Coordinates of N, CA and C in Angstrom, one line a residue:
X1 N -17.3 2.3 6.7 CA -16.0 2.5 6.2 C -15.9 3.9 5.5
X2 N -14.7 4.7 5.4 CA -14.8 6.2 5.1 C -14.3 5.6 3.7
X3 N -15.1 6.6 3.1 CA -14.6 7.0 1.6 C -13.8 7.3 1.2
X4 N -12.3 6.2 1.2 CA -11.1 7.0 1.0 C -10.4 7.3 -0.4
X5 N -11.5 6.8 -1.4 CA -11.3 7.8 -2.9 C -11.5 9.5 -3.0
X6 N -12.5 9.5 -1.9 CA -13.1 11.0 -2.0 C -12.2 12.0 -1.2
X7 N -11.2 11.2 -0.4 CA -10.3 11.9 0.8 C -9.1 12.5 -0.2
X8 N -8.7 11.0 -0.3 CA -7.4 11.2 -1.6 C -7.8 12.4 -2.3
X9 N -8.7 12.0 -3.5 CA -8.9 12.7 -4.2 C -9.0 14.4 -3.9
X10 N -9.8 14.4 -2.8 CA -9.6 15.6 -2.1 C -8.0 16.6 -1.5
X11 N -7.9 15.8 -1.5 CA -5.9 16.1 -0.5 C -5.3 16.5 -1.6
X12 N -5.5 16.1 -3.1 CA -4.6 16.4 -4.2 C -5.5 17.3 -5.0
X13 N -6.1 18.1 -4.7 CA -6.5 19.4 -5.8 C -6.4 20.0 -5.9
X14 N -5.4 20.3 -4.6 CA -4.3 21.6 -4.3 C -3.9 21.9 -5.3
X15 N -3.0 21.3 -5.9 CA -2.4 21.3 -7.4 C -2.0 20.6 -8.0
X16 N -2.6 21.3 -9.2 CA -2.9 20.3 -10.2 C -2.0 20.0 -11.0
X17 N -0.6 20.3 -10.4 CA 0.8 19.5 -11.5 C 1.0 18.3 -10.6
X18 N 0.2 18.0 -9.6 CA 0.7 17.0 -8.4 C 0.0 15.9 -9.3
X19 N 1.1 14.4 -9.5 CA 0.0 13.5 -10.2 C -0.2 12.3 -8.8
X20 N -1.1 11.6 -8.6 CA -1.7 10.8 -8.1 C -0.8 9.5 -8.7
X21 N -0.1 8.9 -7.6 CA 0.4 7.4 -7.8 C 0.0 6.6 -6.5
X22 N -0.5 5.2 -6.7 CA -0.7 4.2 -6.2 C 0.1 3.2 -6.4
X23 N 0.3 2.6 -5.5 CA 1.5 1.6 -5.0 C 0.5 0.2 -5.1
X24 N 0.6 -0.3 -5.4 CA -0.3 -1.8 -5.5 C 1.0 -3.0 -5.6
X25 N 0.8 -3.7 -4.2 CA 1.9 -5.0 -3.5 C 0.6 -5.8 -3.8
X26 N 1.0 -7.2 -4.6 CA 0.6 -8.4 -4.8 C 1.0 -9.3 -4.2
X27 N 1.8 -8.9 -3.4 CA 2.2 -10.1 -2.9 C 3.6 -9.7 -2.0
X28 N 4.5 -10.6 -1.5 CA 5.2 -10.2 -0.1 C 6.8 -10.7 -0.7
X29 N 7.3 -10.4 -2.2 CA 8.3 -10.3 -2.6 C 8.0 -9.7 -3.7
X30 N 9.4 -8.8 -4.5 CA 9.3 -8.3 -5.4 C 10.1 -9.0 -6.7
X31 N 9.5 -8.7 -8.0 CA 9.8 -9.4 -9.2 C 9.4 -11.0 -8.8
X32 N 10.0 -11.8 -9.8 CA 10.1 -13.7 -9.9 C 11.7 -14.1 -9.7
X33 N 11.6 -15.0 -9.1 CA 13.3 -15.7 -8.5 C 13.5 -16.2 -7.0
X34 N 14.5 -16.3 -6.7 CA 14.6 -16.4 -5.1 C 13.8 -15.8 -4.7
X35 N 13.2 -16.2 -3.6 CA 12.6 -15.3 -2.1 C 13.3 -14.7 -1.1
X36 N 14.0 -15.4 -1.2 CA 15.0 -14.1 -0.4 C 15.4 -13.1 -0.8
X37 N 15.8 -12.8 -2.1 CA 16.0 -11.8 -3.0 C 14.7 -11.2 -3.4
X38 N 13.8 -11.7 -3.4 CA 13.0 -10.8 -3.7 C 12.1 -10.1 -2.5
X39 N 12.3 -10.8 -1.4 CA 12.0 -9.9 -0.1 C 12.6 -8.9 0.1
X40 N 14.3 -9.1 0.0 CA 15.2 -8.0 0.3 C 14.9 -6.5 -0.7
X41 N 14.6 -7.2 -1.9 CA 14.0 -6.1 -3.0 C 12.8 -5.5 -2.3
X42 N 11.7 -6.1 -2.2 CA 10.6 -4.9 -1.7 C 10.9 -4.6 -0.6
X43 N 11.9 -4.9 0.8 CA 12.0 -4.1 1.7 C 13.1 -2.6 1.2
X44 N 13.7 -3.4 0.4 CA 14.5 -1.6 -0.1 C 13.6 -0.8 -0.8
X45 N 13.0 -1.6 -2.0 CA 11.7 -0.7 -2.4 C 10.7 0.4 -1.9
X46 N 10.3 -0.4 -0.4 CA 9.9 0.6 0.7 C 10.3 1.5 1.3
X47 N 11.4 1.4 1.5 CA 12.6 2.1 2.2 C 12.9 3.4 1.1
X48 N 12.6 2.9 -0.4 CA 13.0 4.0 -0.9 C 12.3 4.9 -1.3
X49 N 11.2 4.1 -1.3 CA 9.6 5.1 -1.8 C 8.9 5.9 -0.7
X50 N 9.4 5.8 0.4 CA 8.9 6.4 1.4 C 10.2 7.5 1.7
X51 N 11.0 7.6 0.7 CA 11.7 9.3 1.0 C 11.2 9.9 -0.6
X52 N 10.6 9.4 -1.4 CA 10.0 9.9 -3.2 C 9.1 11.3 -2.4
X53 N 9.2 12.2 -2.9 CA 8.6 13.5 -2.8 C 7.7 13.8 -4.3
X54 N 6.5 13.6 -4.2 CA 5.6 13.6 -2.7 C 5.5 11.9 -3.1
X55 N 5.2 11.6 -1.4 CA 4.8 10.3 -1.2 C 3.5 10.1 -2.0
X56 N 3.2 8.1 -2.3 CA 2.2 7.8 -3.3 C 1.4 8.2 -2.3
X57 N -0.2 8.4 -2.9 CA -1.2 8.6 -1.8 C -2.4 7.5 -1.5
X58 N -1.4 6.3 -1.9 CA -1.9 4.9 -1.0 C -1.1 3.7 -1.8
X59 N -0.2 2.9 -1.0 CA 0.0 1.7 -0.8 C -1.3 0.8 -0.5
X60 N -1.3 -0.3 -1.9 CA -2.7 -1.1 -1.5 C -2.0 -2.4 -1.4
X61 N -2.0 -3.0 -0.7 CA -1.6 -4.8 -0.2 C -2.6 -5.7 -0.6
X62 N -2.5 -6.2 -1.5 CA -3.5 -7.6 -2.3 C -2.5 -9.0 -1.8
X63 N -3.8 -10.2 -1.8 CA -3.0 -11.1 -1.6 C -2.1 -11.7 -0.5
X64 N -1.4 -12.2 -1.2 CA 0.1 -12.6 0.4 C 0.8 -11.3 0.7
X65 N 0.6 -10.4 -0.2 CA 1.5 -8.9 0.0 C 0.7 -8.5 1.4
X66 N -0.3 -8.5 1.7 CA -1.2 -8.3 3.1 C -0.5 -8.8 4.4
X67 N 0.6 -9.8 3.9 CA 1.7 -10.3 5.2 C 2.7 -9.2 5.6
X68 N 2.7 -8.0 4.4 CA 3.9 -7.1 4.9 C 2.9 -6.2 5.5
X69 N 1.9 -6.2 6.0 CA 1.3 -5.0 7.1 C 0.7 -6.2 8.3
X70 N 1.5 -6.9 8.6 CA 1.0 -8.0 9.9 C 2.0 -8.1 10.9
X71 N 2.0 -8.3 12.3 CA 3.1 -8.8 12.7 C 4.4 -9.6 12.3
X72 N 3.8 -10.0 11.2 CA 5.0 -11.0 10.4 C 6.1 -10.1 10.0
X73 N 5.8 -8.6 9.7 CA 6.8 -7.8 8.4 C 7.8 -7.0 9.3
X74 N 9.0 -7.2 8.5 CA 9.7 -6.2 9.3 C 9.8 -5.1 8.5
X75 N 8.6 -4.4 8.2 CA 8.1 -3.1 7.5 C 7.7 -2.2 8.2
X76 N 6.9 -2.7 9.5 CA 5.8 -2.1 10.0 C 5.9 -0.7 10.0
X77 N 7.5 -0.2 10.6 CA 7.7 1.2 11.2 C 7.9 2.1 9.7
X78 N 8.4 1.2 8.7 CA 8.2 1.9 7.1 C 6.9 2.5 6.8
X79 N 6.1 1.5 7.2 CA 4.6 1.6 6.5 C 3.9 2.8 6.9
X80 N 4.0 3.0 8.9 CA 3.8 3.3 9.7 C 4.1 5.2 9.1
X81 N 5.3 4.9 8.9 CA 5.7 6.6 8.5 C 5.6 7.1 7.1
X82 N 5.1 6.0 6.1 CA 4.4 6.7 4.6 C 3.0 6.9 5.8
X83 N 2.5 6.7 6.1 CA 1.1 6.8 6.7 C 1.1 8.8 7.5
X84 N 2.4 8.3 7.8 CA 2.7 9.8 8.6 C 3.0 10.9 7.7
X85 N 3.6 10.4 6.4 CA 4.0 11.4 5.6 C 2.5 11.6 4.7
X86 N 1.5 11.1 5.1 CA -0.1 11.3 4.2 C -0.5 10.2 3.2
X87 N 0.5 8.5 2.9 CA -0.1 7.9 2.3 C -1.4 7.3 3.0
X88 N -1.9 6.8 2.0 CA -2.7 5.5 2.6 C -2.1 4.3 2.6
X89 N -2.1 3.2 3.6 CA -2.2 2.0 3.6 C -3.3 1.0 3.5
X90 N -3.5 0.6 3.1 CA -5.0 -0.4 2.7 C -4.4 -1.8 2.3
X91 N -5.1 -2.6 3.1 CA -4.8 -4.0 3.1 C -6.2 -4.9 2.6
X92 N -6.2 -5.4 1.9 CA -7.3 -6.1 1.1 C -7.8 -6.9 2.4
X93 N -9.4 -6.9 2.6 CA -10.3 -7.6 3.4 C -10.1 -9.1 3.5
X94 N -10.1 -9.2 2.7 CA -10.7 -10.5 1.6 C -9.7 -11.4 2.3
X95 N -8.6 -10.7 1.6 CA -6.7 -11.7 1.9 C -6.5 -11.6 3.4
X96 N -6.6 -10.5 4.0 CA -6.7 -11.1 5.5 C -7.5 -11.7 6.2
X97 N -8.8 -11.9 5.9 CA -9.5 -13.3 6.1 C -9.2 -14.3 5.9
X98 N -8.2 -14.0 4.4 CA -8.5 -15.9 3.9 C -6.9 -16.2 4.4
X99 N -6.0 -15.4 5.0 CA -5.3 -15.8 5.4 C -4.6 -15.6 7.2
X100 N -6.4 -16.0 7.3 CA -6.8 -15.4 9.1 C -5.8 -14.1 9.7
X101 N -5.5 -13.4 9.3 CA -4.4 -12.3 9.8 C -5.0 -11.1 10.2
X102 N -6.1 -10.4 9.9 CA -6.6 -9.7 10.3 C -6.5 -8.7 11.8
X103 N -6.8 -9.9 12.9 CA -6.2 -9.1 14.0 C -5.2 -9.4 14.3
X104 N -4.1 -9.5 13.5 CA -2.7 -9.1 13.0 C -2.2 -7.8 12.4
X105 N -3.3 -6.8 12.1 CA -2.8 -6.0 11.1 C -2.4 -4.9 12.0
X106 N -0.9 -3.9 11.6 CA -0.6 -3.1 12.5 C -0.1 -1.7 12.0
X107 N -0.4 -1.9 10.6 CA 0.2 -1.2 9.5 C -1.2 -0.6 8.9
X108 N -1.8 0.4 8.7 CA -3.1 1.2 7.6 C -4.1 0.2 8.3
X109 N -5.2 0.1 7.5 CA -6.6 -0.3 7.8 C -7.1 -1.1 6.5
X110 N -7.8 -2.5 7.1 CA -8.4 -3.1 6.0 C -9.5 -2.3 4.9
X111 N -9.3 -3.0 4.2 CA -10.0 -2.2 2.5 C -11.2 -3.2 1.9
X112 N -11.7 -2.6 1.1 CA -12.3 -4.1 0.2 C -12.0 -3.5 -1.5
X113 N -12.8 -4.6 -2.2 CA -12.3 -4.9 -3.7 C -12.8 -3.1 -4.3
X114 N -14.4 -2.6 -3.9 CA -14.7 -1.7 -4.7 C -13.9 -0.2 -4.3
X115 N -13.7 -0.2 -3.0 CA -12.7 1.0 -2.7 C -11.0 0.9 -3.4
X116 N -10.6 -0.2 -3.5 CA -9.3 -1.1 -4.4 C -9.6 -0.2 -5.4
X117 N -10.6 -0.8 -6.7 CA -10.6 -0.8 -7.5 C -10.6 1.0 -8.0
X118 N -11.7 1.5 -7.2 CA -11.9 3.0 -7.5 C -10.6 3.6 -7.4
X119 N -9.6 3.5 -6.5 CA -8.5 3.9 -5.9 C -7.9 3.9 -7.6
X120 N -7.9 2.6 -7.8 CA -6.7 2.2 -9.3 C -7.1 2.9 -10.2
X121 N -8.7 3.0 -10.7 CA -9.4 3.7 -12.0 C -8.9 5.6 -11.7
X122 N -8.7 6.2 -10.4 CA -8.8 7.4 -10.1 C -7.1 7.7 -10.0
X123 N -6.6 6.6 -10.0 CA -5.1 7.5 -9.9 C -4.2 7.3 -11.8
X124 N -3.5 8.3 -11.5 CA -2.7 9.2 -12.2 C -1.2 8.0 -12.9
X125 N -1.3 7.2 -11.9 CA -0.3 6.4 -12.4 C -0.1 5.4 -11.5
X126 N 0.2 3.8 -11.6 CA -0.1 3.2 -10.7 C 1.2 2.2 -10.8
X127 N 1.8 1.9 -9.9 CA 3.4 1.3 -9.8 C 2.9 -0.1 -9.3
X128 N 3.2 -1.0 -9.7 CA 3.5 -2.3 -8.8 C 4.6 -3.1 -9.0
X129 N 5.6 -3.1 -8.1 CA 6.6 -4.0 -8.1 C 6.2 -5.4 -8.3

């Protein structure tokens, strides 16, 4: 698996007023309440953070949030074009095993815990809805 702390890290030293934000999804709705409402929330969330200049330089999917980069999500072509605009997508190993989905994923590329975690400790600011 490529070192994609050292990639990141790399892509942003251009300049150094640029701050490093990571996106970290726990799960496959946003805030506590309804689920319907809070689906519709992280799909506008996505929708909006992928026009934020400059894009974060990786969306991490933990958990059930690992369902919005599967055939299941009607995100895909969102995800698809932060990826185009230079994010990362990373979907936790672990959660698409334990929730067989894996070759379901159509969105970034699976991740594991110690590349997660490096990602979190190395960025600049870290958002999770």
């Amino acid at each position: 698996m490529p070192d994609t702390t050292k990639s990141i890290t790399k892509s942003h030293e251009k300049s150094s007023s640029s701050r490093t934000v990571v996106v970290l999804i726990s799960k496959n709705t946003f805030g506590s309440g309804p689920e319907e409402l809070g689906q519709l929330l992280l799909r506008n969330f996505i929708k909006n953070i992928k026009e934020a200049s400059p894009v974060p330089v990786a969306l991490i999917f933990v958990n059930t949030g690992v369902h919005l980069t599967t055939t299941t999500s009607p995100l895909i072509d969102d995800l698809k074009e932060m990826e185009v605009k230079g994010s990362w997508v990373l979907s936790c190993g672990t959660c698409l095993d334990y929730f067989k989905v894996k070759e379901k994923l159509l969105a970034g590329k699976p991740s594991n815990m110690t590349e997660i975690v490096s990602l979190l400790l190395t960025a600049d600011h870290i958002v999770a809805p």
